[in-house]
PDB file of C-alpha atoms and ligand atoms in Angstrom:
ATOM      1  CA  UNK A   1     -48.295   9.367  -1.604  1.00  0.00           C
ATOM      2  CA  UNK A   2     -47.815  12.842  -3.105  1.00  0.00           C
ATOM      3  CA  UNK A   3     -50.650  15.214  -3.936  1.00  0.00           C
ATOM      4  CA  UNK A   4     -51.215  18.695  -5.313  1.00  0.00           C
ATOM      5  CA  UNK A   5     -54.331  20.871  -5.363  1.00  0.00           C
ATOM      6  CA  UNK A   6     -55.336  23.418  -8.006  1.00  0.00           C
ATOM      7  CA  UNK A   7     -58.032  25.921  -7.058  1.00  0.00           C
ATOM      8  CA  UNK A   8     -60.153  28.178  -9.288  1.00  0.00           C
ATOM      9  CA  UNK A   9     -59.038  30.886  -6.808  1.00  0.00           C
ATOM     10  CA  UNK A  10     -62.475  32.032  -5.670  1.00  0.00           C
ATOM     11  CA  UNK A  11     -63.024  32.158  -1.877  1.00  0.00           C
ATOM     12  CA  UNK A  12     -64.933  28.863  -1.618  1.00  0.00           C
ATOM     13  CA  UNK A  13     -62.413  26.947  -3.759  1.00  0.00           C
ATOM     14  CA  UNK A  14     -59.494  28.401  -1.780  1.00  0.00           C
ATOM     15  CA  UNK A  15     -61.134  27.495   1.561  1.00  0.00           C
ATOM     16  CA  UNK A  16     -61.755  23.934   0.384  1.00  0.00           C
ATOM     17  CA  UNK A  17     -58.170  23.712  -0.864  1.00  0.00           C
ATOM     18  CA  UNK A  18     -56.833  24.736   2.564  1.00  0.00           C
ATOM     19  CA  UNK A  19     -59.103  22.206   4.303  1.00  0.00           C
ATOM     20  CA  UNK A  20     -58.199  19.353   1.939  1.00  0.00           C
ATOM     21  CA  UNK A  21     -54.461  20.131   2.191  1.00  0.00           C
ATOM     22  CA  UNK A  22     -54.576  20.093   6.016  1.00  0.00           C
ATOM     23  CA  UNK A  23     -56.531  16.790   6.081  1.00  0.00           C
ATOM     24  CA  UNK A  24     -54.269  15.057   3.572  1.00  0.00           C
ATOM     25  CA  UNK A  25     -51.106  16.181   5.371  1.00  0.00           C
ATOM     26  CA  UNK A  26     -52.611  14.903   8.650  1.00  0.00           C
ATOM     27  CA  UNK A  27     -52.957  11.537   6.920  1.00  0.00           C
ATOM     28  CA  UNK A  28     -49.213  11.585   6.144  1.00  0.00           C
ATOM     29  CA  UNK A  29     -49.505  12.556   2.494  1.00  0.00           C
ATOM     30  CA  UNK A  30     -46.953  14.925   0.960  1.00  0.00           C
ATOM     31  CA  UNK A  31     -47.776  18.221  -0.818  1.00  0.00           C
ATOM     32  CA  UNK A  32     -45.689  17.994  -4.007  1.00  0.00           C
ATOM     33  CA  UNK A  33     -46.237  20.303  -6.966  1.00  0.00           C
ATOM     34  CA  UNK A  34     -43.596  18.907  -9.348  1.00  0.00           C
ATOM     35  CA  UNK A  35     -44.502  15.202  -9.491  1.00  0.00           C
ATOM     36  CA  UNK A  36     -47.742  14.432  -7.627  1.00  0.00           C
ATOM     37  CA  UNK A  37     -49.562  11.093  -7.769  1.00  0.00           C
ATOM     38  CA  UNK A  38     -52.970  12.720  -7.353  1.00  0.00           C
ATOM     39  CA  UNK A  39     -54.058  16.200  -8.462  1.00  0.00           C
ATOM     40  CA  UNK A  40     -57.201  17.535  -6.863  1.00  0.00           C
ATOM     41  CA  UNK A  41     -58.847  20.261  -8.928  1.00  0.00           C
ATOM     42  CA  UNK A  42     -61.300  22.480  -7.032  1.00  0.00           C
ATOM     43  CA  UNK A  43     -63.510  24.771  -9.142  1.00  0.00           C
ATOM     44  CA  UNK A  44     -65.115  23.594 -12.372  1.00  0.00           C
ATOM     45  CA  UNK A  45     -64.335  21.668 -15.537  1.00  0.00           C
ATOM     46  CA  UNK A  46     -62.331  24.718 -16.681  1.00  0.00           C
ATOM     47  CA  UNK A  47     -60.109  24.343 -13.584  1.00  0.00           C
ATOM     48  CA  UNK A  48     -59.480  20.712 -14.463  1.00  0.00           C
ATOM     49  CA  UNK A  49     -58.513  21.728 -18.002  1.00  0.00           C
ATOM     50  CA  UNK A  50     -55.822  23.977 -16.492  1.00  0.00           C
ATOM     51  CA  UNK A  51     -54.651  21.132 -14.213  1.00  0.00           C
ATOM     52  CA  UNK A  52     -54.467  18.768 -17.199  1.00  0.00           C
ATOM     53  CA  UNK A  53     -52.255  21.167 -19.182  1.00  0.00           C
ATOM     54  CA  UNK A  54     -50.008  21.822 -16.180  1.00  0.00           C
ATOM     55  CA  UNK A  55     -49.273  18.069 -15.941  1.00  0.00           C
ATOM     56  CA  UNK A  56     -49.380  17.355 -19.676  1.00  0.00           C
ATOM     57  CA  UNK A  57     -45.892  15.765 -19.514  1.00  0.00           C
ATOM     58  CA  UNK A  58     -46.803  13.460 -16.610  1.00  0.00           C
ATOM     59  CA  UNK A  59     -50.082  11.933 -17.759  1.00  0.00           C
ATOM     60  CA  UNK A  60     -48.947   8.349 -17.233  1.00  0.00           C
ATOM     61  CA  UNK A  61     -48.353   8.903 -13.503  1.00  0.00           C
ATOM     62  CA  UNK A  62     -50.831  11.603 -12.432  1.00  0.00           C
ATOM     63  CA  UNK A  63     -54.471  10.805 -11.580  1.00  0.00           C
ATOM     64  CA  UNK A  64     -56.916  13.730 -11.562  1.00  0.00           C
ATOM     65  CA  UNK A  65     -60.007  14.233  -9.447  1.00  0.00           C
ATOM     66  CA  UNK A  66     -62.337  17.238  -9.543  1.00  0.00           C
ATOM     67  CA  UNK A  67     -64.534  18.943  -6.948  1.00  0.00           C
ATOM     68  CA  UNK A  68     -67.080  21.426  -8.274  1.00  0.00           C
ATOM     69  CA  UNK A  69     -67.711  24.673  -6.438  1.00  0.00           C
ATOM     70  CA  UNK A  70     -70.307  25.812  -8.962  1.00  0.00           C
ATOM     71  CA  UNK A  71     -72.558  23.512 -10.976  1.00  0.00           C
ATOM     72  CA  UNK A  72     -71.934  19.798 -11.522  1.00  0.00           C
ATOM     73  CA  UNK A  73     -69.108  19.272 -14.009  1.00  0.00           C
ATOM     74  CA  UNK A  74     -68.052  16.391 -16.226  1.00  0.00           C
ATOM     75  CA  UNK A  75     -64.555  16.270 -14.796  1.00  0.00           C
ATOM     76  CA  UNK A  76     -65.440  18.030 -11.532  1.00  0.00           C
ATOM     77  CA  UNK A  77     -68.079  15.646 -10.226  1.00  0.00           C
ATOM     78  CA  UNK A  78     -67.594  15.777  -6.434  1.00  0.00           C
ATOM     79  CA  UNK A  79     -69.632  18.143  -4.267  1.00  0.00           C
ATOM     80  CA  UNK A  80     -67.885  20.329  -1.635  1.00  0.00           C
ATOM     81  CA  UNK A  81     -69.952  18.597   1.062  1.00  0.00           C
ATOM     82  CA  UNK A  82     -68.299  15.298   0.099  1.00  0.00           C
ATOM     83  CA  UNK A  83     -64.764  16.644   0.614  1.00  0.00           C
ATOM     84  CA  UNK A  84     -64.033  14.736   3.854  1.00  0.00           C
ATOM     85  CA  UNK A  85     -65.179  11.469   2.302  1.00  0.00           C
ATOM     86  CA  UNK A  86     -63.044  12.156  -0.770  1.00  0.00           C
ATOM     87  CA  UNK A  87     -59.940  13.024   1.268  1.00  0.00           C
ATOM     88  CA  UNK A  88     -60.317   9.856   3.341  1.00  0.00           C
ATOM     89  CA  UNK A  89     -60.573   7.758   0.172  1.00  0.00           C
ATOM     90  CA  UNK A  90     -57.470   9.426  -1.292  1.00  0.00           C
ATOM     91  CA  UNK A  91     -55.506   8.860   1.934  1.00  0.00           C
ATOM     92  CA  UNK A  92     -56.554   5.188   2.061  1.00  0.00           C
ATOM     93  CA  UNK A  93     -55.903   4.819  -1.689  1.00  0.00           C
ATOM     94  CA  UNK A  94     -59.435   3.481  -2.046  1.00  0.00           C
ATOM     95  CA  UNK A  95     -59.861   4.360  -5.689  1.00  0.00           C
ATOM     96  CA  UNK A  96     -59.628   2.931  -9.173  1.00  0.00           C
ATOM     97  CA  UNK A  97     -57.924   4.675 -12.039  1.00  0.00           C
ATOM     98  CA  UNK A  98     -59.902   5.039 -15.255  1.00  0.00           C
ATOM     99  CA  UNK A  99     -58.482   6.548 -18.416  1.00  0.00           C
ATOM    100  CA  UNK A 100     -60.028   8.463 -21.306  1.00  0.00           C
ATOM    101  CA  UNK A 101     -58.806   9.189 -24.863  1.00  0.00           C
ATOM    102  CA  UNK A 102     -57.154  12.457 -25.839  1.00  0.00           C
ATOM    103  CA  UNK A 103     -56.786  14.356 -29.115  1.00  0.00           C
ATOM    104  CA  UNK A 104     -53.359  14.883 -30.673  1.00  0.00           C
ATOM    105  CA  UNK A 105     -53.031  18.095 -32.707  1.00  0.00           C
ATOM    106  CA  UNK A 106     -49.987  18.535 -34.994  1.00  0.00           C
ATOM    107  CA  UNK A 107     -49.568  21.860 -36.777  1.00  0.00           C
ATOM    108  CA  UNK A 108     -47.125  21.775 -39.719  1.00  0.00           C
ATOM    109  CA  UNK A 109     -45.620  24.985 -41.111  1.00  0.00           C
ATOM    110  CA  UNK A 110     -44.568  25.971 -44.619  1.00  0.00           C
ATOM    111  CA  UNK A 111     -41.028  26.971 -43.670  1.00  0.00           C
ATOM    112  CA  UNK A 112     -40.202  24.437 -40.994  1.00  0.00           C
ATOM    113  CA  UNK A 113     -39.982  20.694 -40.512  1.00  0.00           C
ATOM    114  CA  UNK A 114     -40.749  21.080 -36.798  1.00  0.00           C
ATOM    115  CA  UNK A 115     -44.487  20.702 -36.130  1.00  0.00           C
ATOM    116  CA  UNK A 116     -46.137  22.124 -33.011  1.00  0.00           C
ATOM    117  CA  UNK A 117     -47.747  19.197 -31.212  1.00  0.00           C
ATOM    118  CA  UNK A 118     -50.477  19.592 -28.591  1.00  0.00           C
ATOM    119  CA  UNK A 119     -52.770  17.327 -26.581  1.00  0.00           C
ATOM    120  CA  UNK A 120     -56.385  18.331 -25.988  1.00  0.00           C
ATOM    121  CA  UNK A 121     -58.621  17.019 -23.239  1.00  0.00           C
ATOM    122  CA  UNK A 122     -61.766  18.658 -24.706  1.00  0.00           C
ATOM    123  CA  UNK A 123     -61.171  19.841 -28.263  1.00  0.00           C
ATOM    124  CA  UNK A 124     -59.264  21.906 -30.774  1.00  0.00           C
ATOM    125  CA  UNK A 125     -60.921  24.494 -33.009  1.00  0.00           C
ATOM    126  CA  UNK A 126     -59.659  26.247 -36.131  1.00  0.00           C
ATOM    127  CA  UNK A 127     -60.898  29.653 -37.256  1.00  0.00           C
ATOM    128  CA  UNK A 128     -59.621  32.227 -39.660  1.00  0.00           C
ATOM    129  CA  UNK A 129     -58.526  35.475 -37.944  1.00  0.00           C
ATOM    130  CA  UNK A 130     -60.521  37.812 -40.189  1.00  0.00           C
ATOM    131  CA  UNK A 131     -62.007  36.068 -43.257  1.00  0.00           C
ATOM    132  CA  UNK A 132     -64.163  33.003 -43.882  1.00  0.00           C
ATOM    133  CA  UNK A 133     -62.263  29.827 -43.058  1.00  0.00           C
ATOM    134  CA  UNK A 134     -61.542  27.847 -46.230  1.00  0.00           C
ATOM    135  CA  UNK A 135     -59.880  24.496 -45.695  1.00  0.00           C
ATOM    136  CA  UNK A 136     -59.684  21.165 -47.430  1.00  0.00           C
ATOM    137  CA  UNK A 137     -60.713  18.306 -45.162  1.00  0.00           C
ATOM    138  CA  UNK A 138     -58.691  15.159 -45.843  1.00  0.00           C
ATOM    139  CA  UNK A 139     -59.592  11.851 -44.212  1.00  0.00           C
ATOM    140  CA  UNK A 140     -56.861   9.198 -44.141  1.00  0.00           C
ATOM    141  CA  UNK A 141     -55.115  10.854 -47.088  1.00  0.00           C
ATOM    142  CA  UNK A 142     -58.237  11.151 -49.295  1.00  0.00           C
ATOM    143  CA  UNK A 143     -59.805  14.522 -50.079  1.00  0.00           C
ATOM    144  CA  UNK A 144     -63.250  14.585 -48.445  1.00  0.00           C
ATOM    145  CA  UNK A 145     -64.578  18.134 -48.845  1.00  0.00           C
ATOM    146  CA  UNK A 146     -63.678  21.814 -49.129  1.00  0.00           C
ATOM    147  CA  UNK A 147     -65.039  23.557 -46.028  1.00  0.00           C
ATOM    148  CA  UNK A 148     -66.093  27.213 -46.066  1.00  0.00           C
ATOM    149  CA  UNK A 149     -67.561  28.729 -42.959  1.00  0.00           C
ATOM    150  CA  UNK A 150     -66.818  30.029 -39.477  1.00  0.00           C
ATOM    151  CA  UNK A 151     -64.624  27.163 -38.307  1.00  0.00           C
ATOM    152  CA  UNK A 152     -64.092  23.508 -37.522  1.00  0.00           C
ATOM    153  CA  UNK A 153     -63.973  21.727 -34.172  1.00  0.00           C
ATOM    154  CA  UNK A 154     -62.376  18.366 -33.403  1.00  0.00           C
ATOM    155  CA  UNK A 155     -63.267  16.981 -29.984  1.00  0.00           C
ATOM    156  CA  UNK A 156     -62.498  14.056 -27.712  1.00  0.00           C
ATOM    157  CA  UNK A 157     -65.272  11.840 -26.305  1.00  0.00           C
ATOM    158  CA  UNK A 158     -65.035  13.515 -22.872  1.00  0.00           C
ATOM    159  CA  UNK A 159     -65.007  16.910 -24.586  1.00  0.00           C
ATOM    160  CA  UNK A 160     -68.093  16.000 -26.608  1.00  0.00           C
ATOM    161  CA  UNK A 161     -70.297  17.523 -23.879  1.00  0.00           C
ATOM    162  CA  UNK A 162     -68.490  20.892 -24.171  1.00  0.00           C
ATOM    163  CA  UNK A 163     -68.097  23.098 -27.297  1.00  0.00           C
ATOM    164  CA  UNK A 164     -68.887  20.133 -29.559  1.00  0.00           C
ATOM    165  CA  UNK A 165     -72.355  19.801 -28.047  1.00  0.00           C
ATOM    166  CA  UNK A 166     -73.090  23.489 -28.662  1.00  0.00           C
ATOM    167  CA  UNK A 167     -72.212  22.853 -32.341  1.00  0.00           C
ATOM    168  CA  UNK A 168     -74.748  20.034 -32.614  1.00  0.00           C
ATOM    169  CA  UNK A 169     -72.210  17.229 -32.244  1.00  0.00           C
ATOM    170  CA  UNK A 170     -73.082  13.889 -30.689  1.00  0.00           C
ATOM    171  CA  UNK A 171     -72.244  13.006 -27.107  1.00  0.00           C
ATOM    172  CA  UNK A 172     -69.698  10.175 -27.288  1.00  0.00           C
ATOM    173  CA  UNK A 173     -69.055   7.767 -24.416  1.00  0.00           C
ATOM    174  CA  UNK A 174     -65.408   8.171 -23.297  1.00  0.00           C
ATOM    175  CA  UNK A 175     -64.798   4.430 -23.435  1.00  0.00           C
ATOM    176  CA  UNK A 176     -64.785   4.819 -27.238  1.00  0.00           C
ATOM    177  CA  UNK A 177     -61.446   5.529 -28.916  1.00  0.00           C
ATOM    178  CA  UNK A 178     -62.667   8.243 -31.258  1.00  0.00           C
ATOM    179  CA  UNK A 179     -62.564  11.888 -32.273  1.00  0.00           C
ATOM    180  CA  UNK A 180     -65.416  13.965 -33.686  1.00  0.00           C
ATOM    181  CA  UNK A 181     -65.283  16.661 -36.371  1.00  0.00           C
ATOM    182  CA  UNK A 182     -68.042  19.291 -36.248  1.00  0.00           C
ATOM    183  CA  UNK A 183     -68.708  22.296 -38.454  1.00  0.00           C
ATOM    184  CA  UNK A 184     -69.273  25.885 -37.380  1.00  0.00           C
ATOM    185  CA  UNK A 185     -71.749  27.546 -39.738  1.00  0.00           C
ATOM    186  CA  UNK A 186     -70.641  26.051 -43.045  1.00  0.00           C
ATOM    187  CA  UNK A 187     -71.613  27.841 -46.256  1.00  0.00           C
ATOM    188  CA  UNK A 188     -73.852  25.475 -48.192  1.00  0.00           C
ATOM    189  CA  UNK A 189     -75.495  26.435 -51.481  1.00  0.00           C
ATOM    190  CA  UNK A 190     -75.418  25.382 -55.153  1.00  0.00           C
ATOM    191  CA  UNK A 191     -71.723  26.280 -55.384  1.00  0.00           C
ATOM    192  CA  UNK A 192     -70.272  25.264 -52.036  1.00  0.00           C
ATOM    193  CA  UNK A 193     -71.010  21.968 -50.335  1.00  0.00           C
ATOM    194  CA  UNK A 194     -70.001  20.190 -47.122  1.00  0.00           C
ATOM    195  CA  UNK A 195     -71.403  17.036 -45.590  1.00  0.00           C
ATOM    196  CA  UNK A 196     -73.158  19.117 -42.909  1.00  0.00           C
ATOM    197  CA  UNK A 197     -73.124  16.337 -40.300  1.00  0.00           C
ATOM    198  CA  UNK A 198     -70.639  15.684 -37.506  1.00  0.00           C
ATOM    199  CA  UNK A 199     -68.167  12.915 -38.379  1.00  0.00           C
ATOM    200  CA  UNK A 200     -66.967  10.417 -35.763  1.00  0.00           C
ATOM    201  CA  UNK A 201     -63.577   8.926 -36.620  1.00  0.00           C
ATOM    202  CA  UNK A 202     -62.209   5.749 -35.002  1.00  0.00           C
ATOM    203  CA  UNK A 203     -58.845   5.513 -33.292  1.00  0.00           C
ATOM    204  CA  UNK A 204     -56.920   4.420 -36.366  1.00  0.00           C
ATOM    205  CA  UNK A 205     -58.200   7.230 -38.618  1.00  0.00           C
ATOM    206  CA  UNK A 206     -56.722  10.660 -39.170  1.00  0.00           C
ATOM    207  CA  UNK A 207     -58.179  14.007 -40.216  1.00  0.00           C
ATOM    208  CA  UNK A 208     -55.974  16.584 -41.928  1.00  0.00           C
ATOM    209  CA  UNK A 209     -56.949  20.189 -42.629  1.00  0.00           C
ATOM    210  CA  UNK A 210     -55.123  21.978 -45.451  1.00  0.00           C
ATOM    211  CA  UNK A 211     -55.369  25.734 -46.058  1.00  0.00           C
ATOM    212  CA  UNK A 212     -56.740  26.745 -49.442  1.00  0.00           C
ATOM    213  CA  UNK A 213     -55.889  30.466 -49.354  1.00  0.00           C
ATOM    214  CA  UNK A 214     -54.777  32.412 -46.265  1.00  0.00           C
ATOM    215  CA  UNK A 215     -52.265  30.362 -44.233  1.00  0.00           C
ATOM    216  CA  UNK A 216     -52.859  32.054 -40.834  1.00  0.00           C
ATOM    217  CA  UNK A 217     -55.270  30.516 -38.328  1.00  0.00           C
ATOM    218  CA  UNK A 218     -56.541  30.905 -34.787  1.00  0.00           C
ATOM    219  CA  UNK A 219     -56.187  27.453 -33.273  1.00  0.00           C
ATOM    220  CA  UNK A 220     -57.562  26.625 -29.833  1.00  0.00           C
ATOM    221  CA  UNK A 221     -56.555  23.670 -27.724  1.00  0.00           C
ATOM    222  CA  UNK A 222     -59.038  23.537 -24.826  1.00  0.00           C
ATOM    223  CA  UNK A 223     -58.826  26.994 -23.166  1.00  0.00           C
ATOM    224  CA  UNK A 224     -55.564  27.909 -24.959  1.00  0.00           C
ATOM    225  CA  UNK A 225     -55.727  30.042 -28.100  1.00  0.00           C
ATOM    226  CA  UNK A 226     -52.862  30.881 -30.449  1.00  0.00           C
ATOM    227  CA  UNK A 227     -52.430  32.500 -33.857  1.00  0.00           C
ATOM    228  CA  UNK A 228     -50.419  30.147 -36.116  1.00  0.00           C
ATOM    229  CA  UNK A 229     -48.831  31.679 -39.229  1.00  0.00           C
ATOM    230  CA  UNK A 230     -47.763  30.005 -42.497  1.00  0.00           C
ATOM    231  CA  UNK A 231     -49.617  26.798 -41.705  1.00  0.00           C
ATOM    232  CA  UNK A 232     -49.140  23.950 -44.184  1.00  0.00           C
ATOM    233  CA  UNK A 233     -51.539  21.505 -42.529  1.00  0.00           C
ATOM    234  CA  UNK A 234     -53.164  20.577 -39.223  1.00  0.00           C
ATOM    235  CA  UNK A 235     -53.411  16.885 -38.358  1.00  0.00           C
ATOM    236  CA  UNK A 236     -55.826  15.408 -35.848  1.00  0.00           C
ATOM    237  CA  UNK A 237     -55.879  11.882 -34.448  1.00  0.00           C
ATOM    238  CA  UNK A 238     -56.574   9.983 -31.237  1.00  0.00           C
ATOM    239  CA  UNK A 239     -53.431  10.436 -29.121  1.00  0.00           C
ATOM    240  CA  UNK A 240     -51.415   7.511 -27.805  1.00  0.00           C
ATOM    241  CA  UNK A 241     -51.439   9.240 -24.394  1.00  0.00           C
ATOM    242  CA  UNK A 242     -54.543   9.001 -22.204  1.00  0.00           C
ATOM    243  CA  UNK A 243     -55.745  11.039 -19.251  1.00  0.00           C
ATOM    244  CA  UNK A 244     -56.175   9.214 -15.933  1.00  0.00           C
ATOM    245  CA  UNK A 245     -58.902   9.981 -13.419  1.00  0.00           C
ATOM    246  CA  UNK A 246     -59.087   8.683  -9.842  1.00  0.00           C
ATOM    247  CA  UNK A 247     -62.533   7.098  -9.528  1.00  0.00           C
ATOM    248  CA  UNK A 248     -63.826   6.696  -5.962  1.00  0.00           C
ATOM    249  CA  UNK A 249     -67.400   5.680  -6.606  1.00  0.00           C
ATOM    250  CA  UNK A 250     -69.635   4.770  -9.465  1.00  0.00           C
ATOM    251  CA  UNK A 251     -71.043   7.816 -11.276  1.00  0.00           C
ATOM    252  CA  UNK A 252     -71.840   6.549 -14.765  1.00  0.00           C
ATOM    253  CA  UNK A 253     -71.191   8.877 -17.723  1.00  0.00           C
ATOM    254  CA  UNK A 254     -74.825   8.830 -18.885  1.00  0.00           C
ATOM    255  CA  UNK A 255     -75.964   9.757 -15.368  1.00  0.00           C
ATOM    256  CA  UNK A 256     -73.572  12.721 -15.477  1.00  0.00           C
ATOM    257  CA  UNK A 257     -75.053  13.689 -18.860  1.00  0.00           C
ATOM    258  CA  UNK A 258     -78.558  13.406 -17.417  1.00  0.00           C
ATOM    259  CA  UNK A 259     -77.712  15.364 -14.272  1.00  0.00           C
ATOM    260  CA  UNK A 260     -75.877  18.087 -16.210  1.00  0.00           C
ATOM    261  CA  UNK A 261     -78.319  18.659 -19.044  1.00  0.00           C
ATOM    262  CA  UNK A 262     -81.693  17.243 -18.057  1.00  0.00           C
ATOM    263  CA  UNK A 263     -82.265  17.451 -14.339  1.00  0.00           C
ATOM    264  CA  UNK A 264     -80.053  17.361 -11.267  1.00  0.00           C
ATOM    265  CA  UNK A 265     -80.270  17.283  -7.499  1.00  0.00           C
ATOM    266  CA  UNK A 266     -76.486  17.253  -7.149  1.00  0.00           C
TER     267      UNK A 266
HETATM  268  P1  NAP C 301     -65.261  29.179 -20.278  1.00  0.00           P
HETATM  269  O1  NAP C 301     -65.806  29.918 -21.460  1.00  0.00           O
HETATM  270  O2  NAP C 301     -64.991  29.931 -19.018  1.00  0.00           O
HETATM  271  O3  NAP C 301     -66.197  27.916 -19.901  1.00  0.00           O
HETATM  272  C1  NAP C 301     -66.829  27.143 -20.845  1.00  0.00           C
HETATM  273  C2  NAP C 301     -67.874  26.230 -20.186  1.00  0.00           C
HETATM  274  O4  NAP C 301     -67.627  24.900 -20.655  1.00  0.00           O
HETATM  275  C3  NAP C 301     -67.851  26.184 -18.655  1.00  0.00           C
HETATM  276  O5  NAP C 301     -69.183  26.194 -18.197  1.00  0.00           O
HETATM  277  C4  NAP C 301     -67.198  24.842 -18.382  1.00  0.00           C
HETATM  278  O6  NAP C 301     -67.608  24.255 -17.173  1.00  0.00           O
HETATM  279  C5  NAP C 301     -67.722  24.021 -19.547  1.00  0.00           C
HETATM  280  N1  NAP C 301     -66.963  22.807 -19.838  1.00  0.00           N
HETATM  281  C6  NAP C 301     -65.623  22.643 -19.949  1.00  0.00           C
HETATM  282  N2  NAP C 301     -65.338  21.365 -20.260  1.00  0.00           N
HETATM  283  C7  NAP C 301     -66.520  20.702 -20.348  1.00  0.00           C
HETATM  284  C8  NAP C 301     -66.883  19.370 -20.635  1.00  0.00           C
HETATM  285  N3  NAP C 301     -65.972  18.442 -20.953  1.00  0.00           N
HETATM  286  N4  NAP C 301     -68.205  19.044 -20.660  1.00  0.00           N
HETATM  287  C9  NAP C 301     -69.148  19.972 -20.382  1.00  0.00           C
HETATM  288  N5  NAP C 301     -68.871  21.258 -20.093  1.00  0.00           N
HETATM  289  C10 NAP C 301     -67.566  21.618 -20.087  1.00  0.00           C
HETATM  290  O7  NAP C 301     -63.906  28.488 -20.773  1.00  0.00           O
HETATM  291  P2  NAP C 301     -62.866  27.593 -19.985  1.00  0.00           P
HETATM  292  O8  NAP C 301     -63.329  27.389 -18.569  1.00  0.00           O
HETATM  293  O9  NAP C 301     -61.531  28.147 -20.245  1.00  0.00           O
HETATM  294  O10 NAP C 301     -63.044  26.233 -20.783  1.00  0.00           O
HETATM  295  C11 NAP C 301     -62.627  26.094 -22.116  1.00  0.00           C
HETATM  296  C12 NAP C 301     -63.680  25.272 -22.772  1.00  0.00           C
HETATM  297  O11 NAP C 301     -64.795  26.109 -23.037  1.00  0.00           O
HETATM  298  C13 NAP C 301     -63.290  24.730 -24.126  1.00  0.00           C
HETATM  299  O12 NAP C 301     -62.583  23.519 -24.023  1.00  0.00           O
HETATM  300  C14 NAP C 301     -64.653  24.572 -24.795  1.00  0.00           C
HETATM  301  O13 NAP C 301     -65.126  23.250 -24.708  1.00  0.00           O
HETATM  302  C15 NAP C 301     -65.582  25.457 -24.008  1.00  0.00           C
HETATM  303  N6  NAP C 301     -66.229  26.408 -24.906  1.00  0.00           N
HETATM  304  C16 NAP C 301     -67.539  26.237 -25.149  1.00  0.00           C
HETATM  305  C17 NAP C 301     -68.198  27.062 -26.034  1.00  0.00           C
HETATM  306  C18 NAP C 301     -69.658  26.823 -26.285  1.00  0.00           C
HETATM  307  O14 NAP C 301     -70.246  25.930 -25.643  1.00  0.00           O
HETATM  308  N7  NAP C 301     -70.275  27.563 -27.207  1.00  0.00           N
HETATM  309  C19 NAP C 301     -67.516  28.087 -26.692  1.00  0.00           C
HETATM  310  C20 NAP C 301     -66.166  28.241 -26.427  1.00  0.00           C
HETATM  311  C21 NAP C 301     -65.519  27.378 -25.530  1.00  0.00           C
HETATM  312  P3  NAP C 301     -67.208  24.840 -15.728  1.00  0.00           P
HETATM  313  O15 NAP C 301     -68.123  26.005 -15.501  1.00  0.00           O
HETATM  314  O16 NAP C 301     -67.492  23.692 -14.814  1.00  0.00           O
HETATM  315  O17 NAP C 301     -65.768  25.236 -15.752  1.00  0.00           O
END
């Protein structure tokens, strides 16, 4: 079996990476950056986001696992002290693979028929570079509302505990095939009106954003941020691809939510 390790590059993460690499090679596993079977991410959820984007073209064959060297993460849910146990389980292939939904983002341009297509593990946000964002929100081809405000966020279920949560979105169990649209500070008064609540769309629905005035937008996809010019529309839907995680023991999603946000001994 082939493995690769991505570290957050702090001293503790680098030390754990060296230890895990030595153990796994002792067990006869091969260090392989180009096409690994298992990718161990050591750091935080942010480190796993980087690992996900590095292997974005190999999602059907790579299984991710995360060790946290800071606080408990949603993707990075193993403690450093458990490293030996984890390495042994990887070497013995004693794990299940579970998969979670992803968000597909397609950005269409006014002067091109070639959209830019991205996959997000957490979310994509849209903001205007310097003025209030004004966009029409279209659901399954029907005009839903004209949004004015700071921005819009579309998240995956596993990303619902990240930026989405800070925006007042719901936490969605990752077994649900869904995406969630949340508002950032919408302008609501007698003239301008939005629904004001997060919307959860099922797997077969689509959300399209269409510029009303300025066609240039800052679009994030997880930790990546790019200015897109002359945008015609941005389409969001549940992707056909899924992300695979190596699961070595039961650690239910709602327990992770509890331990991350309510109270934790981990
Ligand atoms: P960052 O600003 O360095 O870290 C953002 C924080 O979000 C970190 O504490 C990270 O955990 C945590 N996080 C990432 N994915 C998560 C998840 N699925 N559930 C719960 N927490 C999660 O940025 P980054 O490391 O490059 O990560 C980019 C992410 O930052 C974006 O995808 C977005 O979700 C998040 N973000 C959040 C806000 C906000 O909450 N107001 C604003 C902007 C961006 P670790 O410490 O374990 O890495």
